[in-house]
Every structure is written in structure tokens, then in C-alpha cells.
Tab-separated table of C-alpha atoms in Angstrom:
chain	number	residue	atom	x	y	z
R	9	MET	CA	80.910	83.104	38.076
R	10	ARG	CA	81.446	82.557	34.350
R	11	HIS	CA	78.363	82.208	32.180
R	12	PRO	CA	78.410	79.622	29.390
R	13	ALA	CA	78.886	81.024	25.892
R	14	PRO	CA	75.694	81.030	23.811
R	15	SER	CA	75.255	78.219	21.328
R	16	ALA	CA	75.743	78.932	17.631
R	17	PRO	CA	71.965	78.932	16.946
R	18	ALA	CA	71.380	81.227	19.914
R	19	ALA	CA	74.069	83.633	18.768
R	20	MET	CA	72.692	83.649	15.231
R	21	ALA	CA	69.140	84.215	16.530
R	22	ALA	CA	70.345	87.252	18.480
R	23	ASP	CA	72.169	88.550	15.405
R	24	LEU	CA	69.092	88.217	13.181
R	25	LEU	CA	66.845	89.836	15.761
R	26	ALA	CA	69.295	92.717	16.047
R	27	ALA	CA	68.632	93.419	12.361
R	28	LEU	CA	64.940	93.930	13.177
R	29	LEU	CA	65.362	96.112	16.261
R	30	PRO	CA	65.937	99.452	14.470
R	31	HIS	CA	62.492	99.000	12.894
R	32	HIS	CA	60.595	98.000	16.039
R	33	ARG	CA	57.226	99.783	16.231
R	34	THR	CA	56.349	100.556	19.824
R	35	LEU	CA	54.731	103.201	22.002
R	36	GLU	CA	57.456	102.822	24.619
R	37	ALA	CA	59.628	105.870	25.179
R	38	THR	CA	63.085	104.761	26.310
R	39	ALA	CA	66.308	106.602	26.984
R	40	PRO	CA	69.302	105.684	24.807
R	41	ALA	CA	70.869	103.841	27.749
R	42	HIS	CA	67.823	101.558	27.832
R	43	GLU	CA	67.415	100.891	24.124
R	44	ALA	CA	65.982	97.512	23.222
R	45	ALA	CA	68.322	94.521	22.977
R	46	PRO	CA	67.675	91.035	21.544
R	47	THR	CA	67.369	89.654	25.072
R	48	ASP	CA	64.281	91.859	25.548
R	49	PHE	CA	62.478	89.624	23.038
R	50	PRO	CA	62.755	86.071	24.442
R	51	TYR	CA	59.713	84.815	22.532
R	52	GLN	CA	61.160	85.718	19.135
R	53	LEU	CA	64.628	84.498	20.147
R	54	ARG	CA	63.251	81.045	20.938
R	55	GLN	CA	61.401	80.890	17.614
R	56	LEU	CA	64.455	81.943	15.636
R	57	GLU	CA	66.786	79.608	17.521
R	58	HIS	CA	64.479	76.660	16.801
R	59	LEU	CA	64.454	77.424	13.055
R	60	ILE	CA	68.187	78.077	12.913
R	61	ALA	CA	69.036	74.854	14.765
R	62	ALA	CA	67.098	72.971	12.071
R	63	ARG	CA	68.724	75.061	9.276
R	64	ARG	CA	65.295	76.066	8.005
R	65	PRO	CA	64.421	79.334	6.248
R	66	ILE	CA	63.036	82.061	8.513
R	67	VAL	CA	59.365	82.671	7.736
R	68	LEU	CA	57.717	85.811	9.119
R	69	THR	CA	53.991	86.512	8.847
R	70	LEU	CA	52.641	90.067	8.716
R	71	PRO	CA	48.884	90.679	8.877
R	72	GLY	CA	48.152	93.970	7.160
R	73	PHE	CA	47.905	95.637	3.736
R	74	PRO	CA	44.093	95.245	3.895
R	75	CYS	CA	42.777	98.011	1.606
R	76	LYS	CA	42.904	101.783	1.425
R	77	SER	CA	41.109	103.865	4.037
R	78	PRO	CA	37.709	105.083	2.798
R	79	ASN	CA	38.566	108.577	4.073
R	80	PRO	CA	39.643	110.750	1.077
R	81	ALA	CA	41.390	113.153	3.453
R	82	LYS	CA	43.864	110.374	4.309
R	83	VAL	CA	44.598	108.649	0.999
R	84	ILE	CA	44.748	109.518	-2.697
R	85	GLY	CA	43.035	106.469	-4.153
R	86	ARG	CA	41.723	102.942	-3.640
R	87	LEU	CA	44.742	101.043	-4.981
R	88	PRO	CA	48.284	100.554	-3.644
R	89	ASP	CA	50.531	103.519	-4.348
R	90	GLU	CA	54.004	104.760	-3.433
R	91	GLY	CA	53.400	104.024	0.269
R	92	GLU	CA	52.796	100.337	-0.340
R	93	ARG	CA	55.555	100.210	-2.949
R	94	LEU	CA	58.165	101.559	-0.533
R	95	ALA	CA	56.901	99.405	2.341
R	96	LEU	CA	57.101	96.252	0.211
R	97	ARG	CA	60.610	97.097	-0.949
R	98	PHE	CA	61.648	97.709	2.658
R	99	LEU	CA	60.295	94.303	3.739
R	100	ASP	CA	61.965	92.537	0.820
R	101	GLY	CA	65.250	94.281	1.609
R	102	LEU	CA	64.972	93.267	5.256
R	103	CYS	CA	64.713	89.620	4.192
R	104	ALA	CA	67.694	90.085	1.870
R	105	ARG	CA	69.797	91.433	4.760
R	106	ILE	CA	68.825	88.448	6.903
R	107	GLY	CA	69.870	86.202	4.014
R	108	GLU	CA	73.320	87.817	4.031
R	109	ARG	CA	73.726	86.673	7.641
R	110	TYR	CA	71.910	83.337	7.412
R	111	ALA	CA	72.267	81.159	4.308
R	112	PRO	CA	68.803	79.493	4.340
R	113	GLY	CA	67.376	83.009	4.054
R	114	ALA	CA	64.090	84.582	5.068
R	115	ARG	CA	60.751	85.428	3.537
R	116	ILE	CA	57.706	87.382	4.652
R	117	VAL	CA	54.132	86.261	4.075
R	118	ILE	CA	51.873	89.324	3.848
R	119	CYS	CA	48.546	88.180	5.263
R	120	SER	CA	46.142	90.671	3.693
R	121	ASP	CA	43.222	91.037	6.087
R	122	GLY	CA	40.885	93.423	4.256
R	123	HIS	CA	38.137	90.855	3.720
R	124	VAL	CA	38.253	89.912	7.403
R	125	PHE	CA	36.633	93.183	8.490
R	126	SER	CA	35.826	95.167	5.329
R	127	ASP	CA	32.120	95.394	6.230
R	128	LEU	CA	33.029	96.944	9.592
R	129	ILE	CA	35.259	99.635	8.091
R	130	GLY	CA	32.940	100.567	5.238
R	131	VAL	CA	34.965	99.247	2.293
R	132	PRO	CA	33.151	97.144	-0.373
R	133	ASP	CA	34.606	93.688	-0.915
R	134	PRO	CA	35.262	94.338	-4.643
R	135	HIS	CA	37.511	97.246	-3.606
R	136	VAL	CA	39.433	94.865	-1.326
R	137	ASP	CA	39.851	92.382	-4.198
R	138	ALA	CA	41.161	95.135	-6.480
R	139	TYR	CA	43.634	96.304	-3.814
R	140	ASN	CA	44.876	92.758	-3.130
R	141	ASP	CA	45.252	91.974	-6.834
R	142	ALA	CA	47.196	95.197	-7.420
R	143	LEU	CA	49.401	94.429	-4.407
R	144	ARG	CA	50.297	91.011	-5.819
R	145	ALA	CA	51.038	92.586	-9.186
R	146	MET	CA	53.268	95.173	-7.504
R	147	ILE	CA	55.275	92.426	-5.787
R	148	ARG	CA	55.600	90.465	-9.006
R	149	THR	CA	56.496	93.439	-11.228
R	150	ALA	CA	59.159	94.737	-8.826
R	151	GLY	CA	60.752	91.300	-8.493
R	152	LEU	CA	60.323	91.166	-4.703
R	153	SER	CA	61.108	87.482	-4.447
R	154	HIS	CA	61.229	87.379	-0.636
R	155	LEU	CA	57.539	88.298	-0.366
R	156	SER	CA	54.324	86.339	-0.856
R	157	THR	CA	50.675	87.013	-0.001
R	158	PHE	CA	47.967	85.111	1.835
R	159	ASP	CA	44.299	86.062	2.244
R	160	LEU	CA	40.876	84.524	2.789
R	161	ARG	CA	40.704	83.476	-0.853
R	162	ASP	CA	43.635	81.132	-0.197
R	163	VAL	CA	41.669	79.472	2.607
R	164	TYR	CA	38.041	79.420	1.449
R	165	GLY	CA	38.279	79.988	-2.294
R	166	ASP	CA	35.229	81.564	-3.957
R	167	VAL	CA	32.876	81.276	-0.971
R	168	PRO	CA	30.971	84.587	-0.477
R	169	CYS	CA	32.875	87.024	1.728
R	170	ASP	CA	30.175	87.192	4.410
R	171	ALA	CA	30.334	83.408	4.761
R	172	LYS	CA	34.136	83.493	4.999
R	173	ARG	CA	34.022	86.080	7.770
R	174	GLU	CA	31.400	84.082	9.658
R	175	GLN	CA	33.438	80.878	9.447
R	176	VAL	CA	36.644	82.520	10.646
R	177	LEU	CA	34.957	84.269	13.567
R	178	ARG	CA	32.982	81.222	14.630
R	179	ARG	CA	35.997	78.920	14.615
R	180	TYR	CA	38.782	81.178	15.865
R	181	GLY	CA	37.354	84.340	17.433
R	182	PRO	CA	37.086	85.183	21.152
R	183	SER	CA	33.653	85.861	22.594
R	184	LEU	CA	32.452	89.453	22.763
R	185	ASP	CA	31.963	89.222	26.539
R	186	ALA	CA	35.509	87.972	27.073
R	187	LEU	CA	36.955	90.739	24.938
R	188	ARG	CA	34.954	93.434	26.703
R	189	ALA	CA	36.114	92.136	30.085
R	190	GLU	CA	39.722	92.135	28.880
R	191	THR	CA	39.390	95.701	27.613
R	192	ARG	CA	37.968	96.898	30.943
R	193	ASP	CA	40.827	95.226	32.831
R	194	THR	CA	43.556	97.866	32.497
R	195	ALA	CA	46.137	95.365	33.767
R	196	ALA	CA	45.343	92.786	31.074
R	197	HIS	CA	48.328	92.354	28.760
R	198	ASP	CA	49.844	95.474	30.376
R	199	GLY	CA	46.983	97.547	29.000
R	200	GLU	CA	47.704	96.658	25.361
R	201	THR	CA	44.131	95.512	24.685
R	202	LEU	CA	42.722	98.830	25.883
R	203	ARG	CA	45.236	100.798	23.793
R	204	LEU	CA	44.397	98.717	20.728
R	205	TYR	CA	40.665	99.226	21.309
R	206	ARG	CA	41.117	102.988	21.598
R	207	GLY	CA	43.380	103.147	18.548
R	208	ILE	CA	40.957	101.206	16.357
R	209	THR	CA	38.002	103.241	17.634
R	210	ARG	CA	39.848	106.402	16.607
R	211	PHE	CA	40.591	105.013	13.156
R	212	LEU	CA	36.977	103.977	12.628
R	213	PHE	CA	35.735	107.404	13.724
R	214	GLU	CA	38.139	109.185	11.359
R	215	ASP	CA	37.392	106.881	8.427
R	216	THR	CA	33.588	106.902	8.597
R	217	THR	CA	32.038	108.898	5.779
R	218	GLY	CA	28.400	109.771	5.138
R	219	PHE	CA	27.202	109.168	8.716
R	220	GLU	CA	23.981	111.122	9.258
R	221	GLY	CA	23.643	110.829	13.043
R	222	THR	CA	25.192	112.862	15.828
R	223	ARG	CA	28.857	112.835	16.762
R	224	SER	CA	28.105	110.949	19.979
R	225	ALA	CA	26.077	108.353	18.043
R	226	LEU	CA	29.000	107.858	15.675
R	227	GLN	CA	31.352	107.419	18.609
R	228	ARG	CA	29.084	104.725	20.088
R	229	ALA	CA	28.872	102.943	16.747
R	230	CYS	CA	32.658	103.034	16.333
R	231	ARG	CA	33.232	101.648	19.814
R	232	SER	CA	30.929	98.746	18.992
R	233	ARG	CA	32.600	98.144	15.626
R	234	ALA	CA	36.051	98.296	17.246
R	235	TYR	CA	35.194	95.197	19.282
R	236	GLY	CA	34.192	93.475	16.050
R	237	VAL	CA	37.450	94.438	14.340
R	238	ILE	CA	39.530	93.129	17.254
R	239	ARG	CA	37.579	89.867	17.474
R	240	ARG	CA	38.019	89.200	13.779
R	241	SER	CA	41.657	90.291	13.829
R	242	ARG	CA	42.372	87.797	16.581
R	243	ALA	CA	40.501	85.126	14.672
R	244	TRP	CA	42.589	85.928	11.604
R	245	GLY	CA	45.742	85.722	13.703
R	246	ALA	CA	44.750	82.281	14.972
R	247	LEU	CA	44.035	81.104	11.429
R	248	ILE	CA	47.437	82.401	10.273
R	249	ALA	CA	49.156	80.580	13.144
R	250	GLU	CA	47.408	77.359	12.129
R	251	HIS	CA	48.504	77.681	8.504
R	252	HIS	CA	52.023	78.956	9.327
R	253	PRO	CA	52.765	77.290	12.679
R	254	ASP	CA	56.523	77.983	12.836
R	255	ALA	CA	56.488	81.550	11.540
R	256	VAL	CA	57.685	84.568	13.501
R	257	ARG	CA	54.714	86.879	13.935
R	258	LEU	CA	55.142	90.511	12.932
R	259	SER	CA	52.545	93.235	13.547
R	260	ILE	CA	51.883	96.641	12.030
R	261	HIS	CA	50.539	97.753	15.439
R	262	PRO	CA	52.886	99.041	18.157
R	263	GLN	CA	54.011	96.201	20.441
R	264	PRO	CA	55.923	96.314	23.737
R	265	ARG	CA	59.151	94.465	24.316
R	266	GLY	CA	58.552	90.852	25.297
R	267	ALA	CA	55.254	90.536	23.401
R	268	ALA	CA	54.527	87.474	21.270
R	269	LYS	CA	54.206	89.791	18.254
R	270	PHE	CA	57.003	92.032	17.002
R	271	GLY	CA	55.757	95.449	15.909
R	272	ILE	CA	57.393	96.531	12.644
R	273	ARG	CA	57.605	100.132	11.401
R	274	LEU	CA	57.290	100.221	7.623
R	275	LEU	CA	57.948	103.925	6.941
R	276	ASP	CA	58.623	107.084	8.914
R	277	ALA	CA	55.391	108.675	10.172
R	278	PRO	CA	54.376	111.241	12.816
R	279	ASP	CA	51.967	108.728	14.402
R	280	ALA	CA	53.021	105.283	15.650
R	281	TRP	CA	49.734	103.859	14.307
R	282	MET	CA	49.987	105.326	10.788
R	283	THR	CA	50.376	102.918	7.866
R	284	PRO	CA	50.634	103.308	4.060
R	285	TRP	CA	46.965	102.382	3.666
R	286	HIS	CA	45.863	105.141	6.072
R	287	ALA	CA	48.078	107.839	4.572
R	288	CYS	CA	50.149	108.812	1.550
R	289	VAL	CA	53.821	109.469	0.864
R	290	LEU	CA	55.434	112.894	0.851
R	291	ARG	CA	58.912	112.914	-0.682
R	292	GLN	CA	60.735	115.706	1.101
R	293	ALA	CA	63.143	118.219	-0.410
R	294	ASP	CA	66.039	116.726	1.582
R	295	GLY	CA	65.396	113.305	0.043
R	296	GLY	CA	63.509	111.876	3.004
R	297	VAL	CA	60.174	110.091	2.821
R	298	ARG	CA	57.290	110.519	5.259
R	299	LEU	CA	53.769	109.217	5.615
R	300	LEU	CA	51.173	111.953	6.050
R	301	ARG	CA	47.446	112.377	5.674
R	302	ALA	CA	46.748	113.190	2.036
R	303	ALA	CA	45.192	116.526	2.980
R	304	ASP	CA	48.386	117.514	4.830
R	305	ALA	CA	50.680	116.272	2.058
R	306	ALA	CA	48.676	118.246	-0.528
R	307	ARG	CA	49.412	121.473	1.339
R	308	LEU	CA	53.138	120.751	1.288
R	309	GLY	CA	53.773	119.385	-2.174
R	310	ARG	CA	52.654	118.631	-5.686
R	311	LEU	CA	50.897	115.441	-6.705
R	312	VAL	CA	52.801	112.918	-8.814
R	313	HIS	CA	51.078	110.282	-10.959
R	314	ARG	CA	52.540	106.905	-11.730
R	315	ASP	CA	51.231	104.858	-14.642
R	316	GLY	CA	48.145	107.048	-14.838
R	317	ARG	CA	47.234	106.902	-11.131
R	318	PRO	CA	47.933	109.259	-8.207
R	319	SER	CA	51.072	107.972	-6.500
R	320	HIS	CA	52.511	110.423	-3.954
R	321	TYR	CA	53.413	114.051	-3.272
R	322	VAL	CA	56.752	115.788	-3.743
R	323	GLU	CA	57.576	118.638	-1.404
R	324	GLY	CA	57.383	122.064	-3.014
R	325	ALA	CA	54.815	124.405	-4.501
R	326	GLY	CA	53.086	123.918	-7.812
R	327	ARG	CA	50.105	122.337	-9.468
R	328	PRO	CA	49.740	118.544	-9.868
R	329	VAL	CA	52.233	117.198	-12.401
R	330	PRO	CA	51.651	113.783	-14.015
R	331	VAL	CA	54.909	111.835	-14.337
R	332	ARG	CA	55.282	108.527	-16.129
R	333	MET	CA	57.391	106.112	-14.110
R	334	THR	CA	58.327	102.502	-14.693
R	335	ALA	CA	58.733	99.928	-11.972
R	336	GLN	CA	62.302	99.481	-10.804
R	337	VAL	CA	63.847	96.383	-9.302
R	338	PRO	CA	65.047	97.350	-5.805
R	339	PRO	CA	68.834	97.461	-5.229
R	340	SER	CA	68.523	94.563	-2.755
R	341	ALA	CA	67.209	92.339	-5.535
R	342	THR	CA	70.268	92.925	-7.683
R	343	ARG	CA	72.623	91.990	-4.836
R	344	ARG	CA	71.132	88.574	-4.137
């Protein structure tokens, strides 16, 4: 029996999704013969086909880029550095490659979520503001025209941060009881909720500084805070969907094939959960780039400063060397 040929929008949707597949962030271990294909992502294919049929630009939303981890063993400062710079250039380049295939083009809205849960992760709100402002400046200075940002200030203006968090959670967040029940149900969402809960609990435990209680008390506190982070993250996701109803949803967390969110890997890292704001960049001697904990990168390389601030490490022995660098427009920007 002959199958009908896919429509032009369907074929284009599969082509665009194929451009994302090499960067899919997942915990799934698959043999080469079972590598992911566009048909493994029916949710995203339907979204893309709908936009393509209407000849509309592809909009992708990415919650993330919240603020730097408060753990000095993981990061080298409070502001965006080489990790964010490379991640932003990668995302902008990804949109440029989509634009080469699809004339209306693509753009990514970075939905900075630091204010959503900053009190739960121990980062002062002014530090989040400074990080977000520097991130916007980085996008503007580098000419990353496919990227824009969106945060709670765009929704609630100058309302105090505690009030913003309360409004978002009250309107969009799941109940604590429902989330706890979902976490206990190992079959719920194929166990993704439990894995997310454990991953966030681990991050909170690693990032907590100055805790004066016992290790077991800290673990209990982090488990409780992890529920709060997930509730607010889901509330933030619902708010983003309301403000960007036709966008394709990306995630910096690992996602299985077939999920409503597409996990995106920003940079090479030894841990599927590691991000530029929980690590720093090590430029390797062979030209490669990896994300590592700052303490690990410091053992392997020398610290490089950019515009007066710590930026990244370069593999090799030697004391910290300050280097003045100027922002460069990425190659993808010059090919548009």
C-alpha cells in the first residue's frame, strides 16, 4: 500500500525539526540504529506545520538564564560570562540556520526566570536584575538579532518581586498536594516529574551556602524547596504559554522524545543537567569548549578576564592572566 506524500508544510516542519535534533538534551541512551527522528516528536511537528502553513515566523520560547549559581565552586562571578556568551551565539546561529531553510525565519525568546524562584535558591533579587540587564546588553552588543528576552518585569513592571512571585503562583501554579502526589507516582509522565524533583533537589543542596544545620536537615530543606521551585517553574511556563501561545517550547532540562517540551543542549558538558549559569567554560587545548565546575576548571587551566571581569579558563598551566577582549559579531550574523 502506497502512503501519501507529506504536504509541503509537513515536509518543511520535519526539515526544521531535523536541524534541532543534534542538540536535543535528553537522558535517554539510544543505539545509533535508534537515533531520534522528526517523527519521534509529533507535538513539535504539529506546531511547526501550523506556523509554516500560515507562513509565519517560527517563535521558540526558552525558560532559563535565571542568574548565576550562588555556589562559588561552580561559577566565577555573578554576571553572564563566556558560558552565556557562547550559548547565546549558539541559539542565534540556530535561528539563522532555520532562516536559511525557511524564509519567514525564526527567533528565540529567552524567558529569564531568576525572579520566579530567586528566594528559594538563595540569590538576592538585585543580583538577578544585574544578571538580566547584563544578558540583554550581551545580546545587543553582539548583534544577536534573532534573540529577545522576557521576564517578570515585562509582565508586572515595578511591582515588588515577592508580590510578582505570589501573583504568578496563585494564578498559574499547581497545588503542592497535587505535585507531591505526581512525584510519588513513578509512572506519572514516565517518571519525568520524579527525575526533575531529584535533579532540582541536588542542585539546591549543592548551591546552598552558609547553612548551619546538619546535612540531613539541609537535605530536608532542599526537598521542600524543590517542590516550590517546580511549582513556580510550572506557573512560569503557563504564563509564558499565555503570552506566547503559538511558540514552540524549548527546555534547558533533559526531555524524552514525544514530550511537549524539546530539551536543548546549549554547550558540551559532562552532566546532562549542567548549564552555563551552574558552571564555567574551559577552552581546551584542542580548540574544544566544555562546561565544568569552576573549581575543576581552575585545576586544568588559567583564568581569562574579559573587559575587567572573570570570563573563562583556558586549558594549560599558569597563573591567572587578564586579557582584554572586545565583543565580536558571530559569523552567523554576517551571513544573514
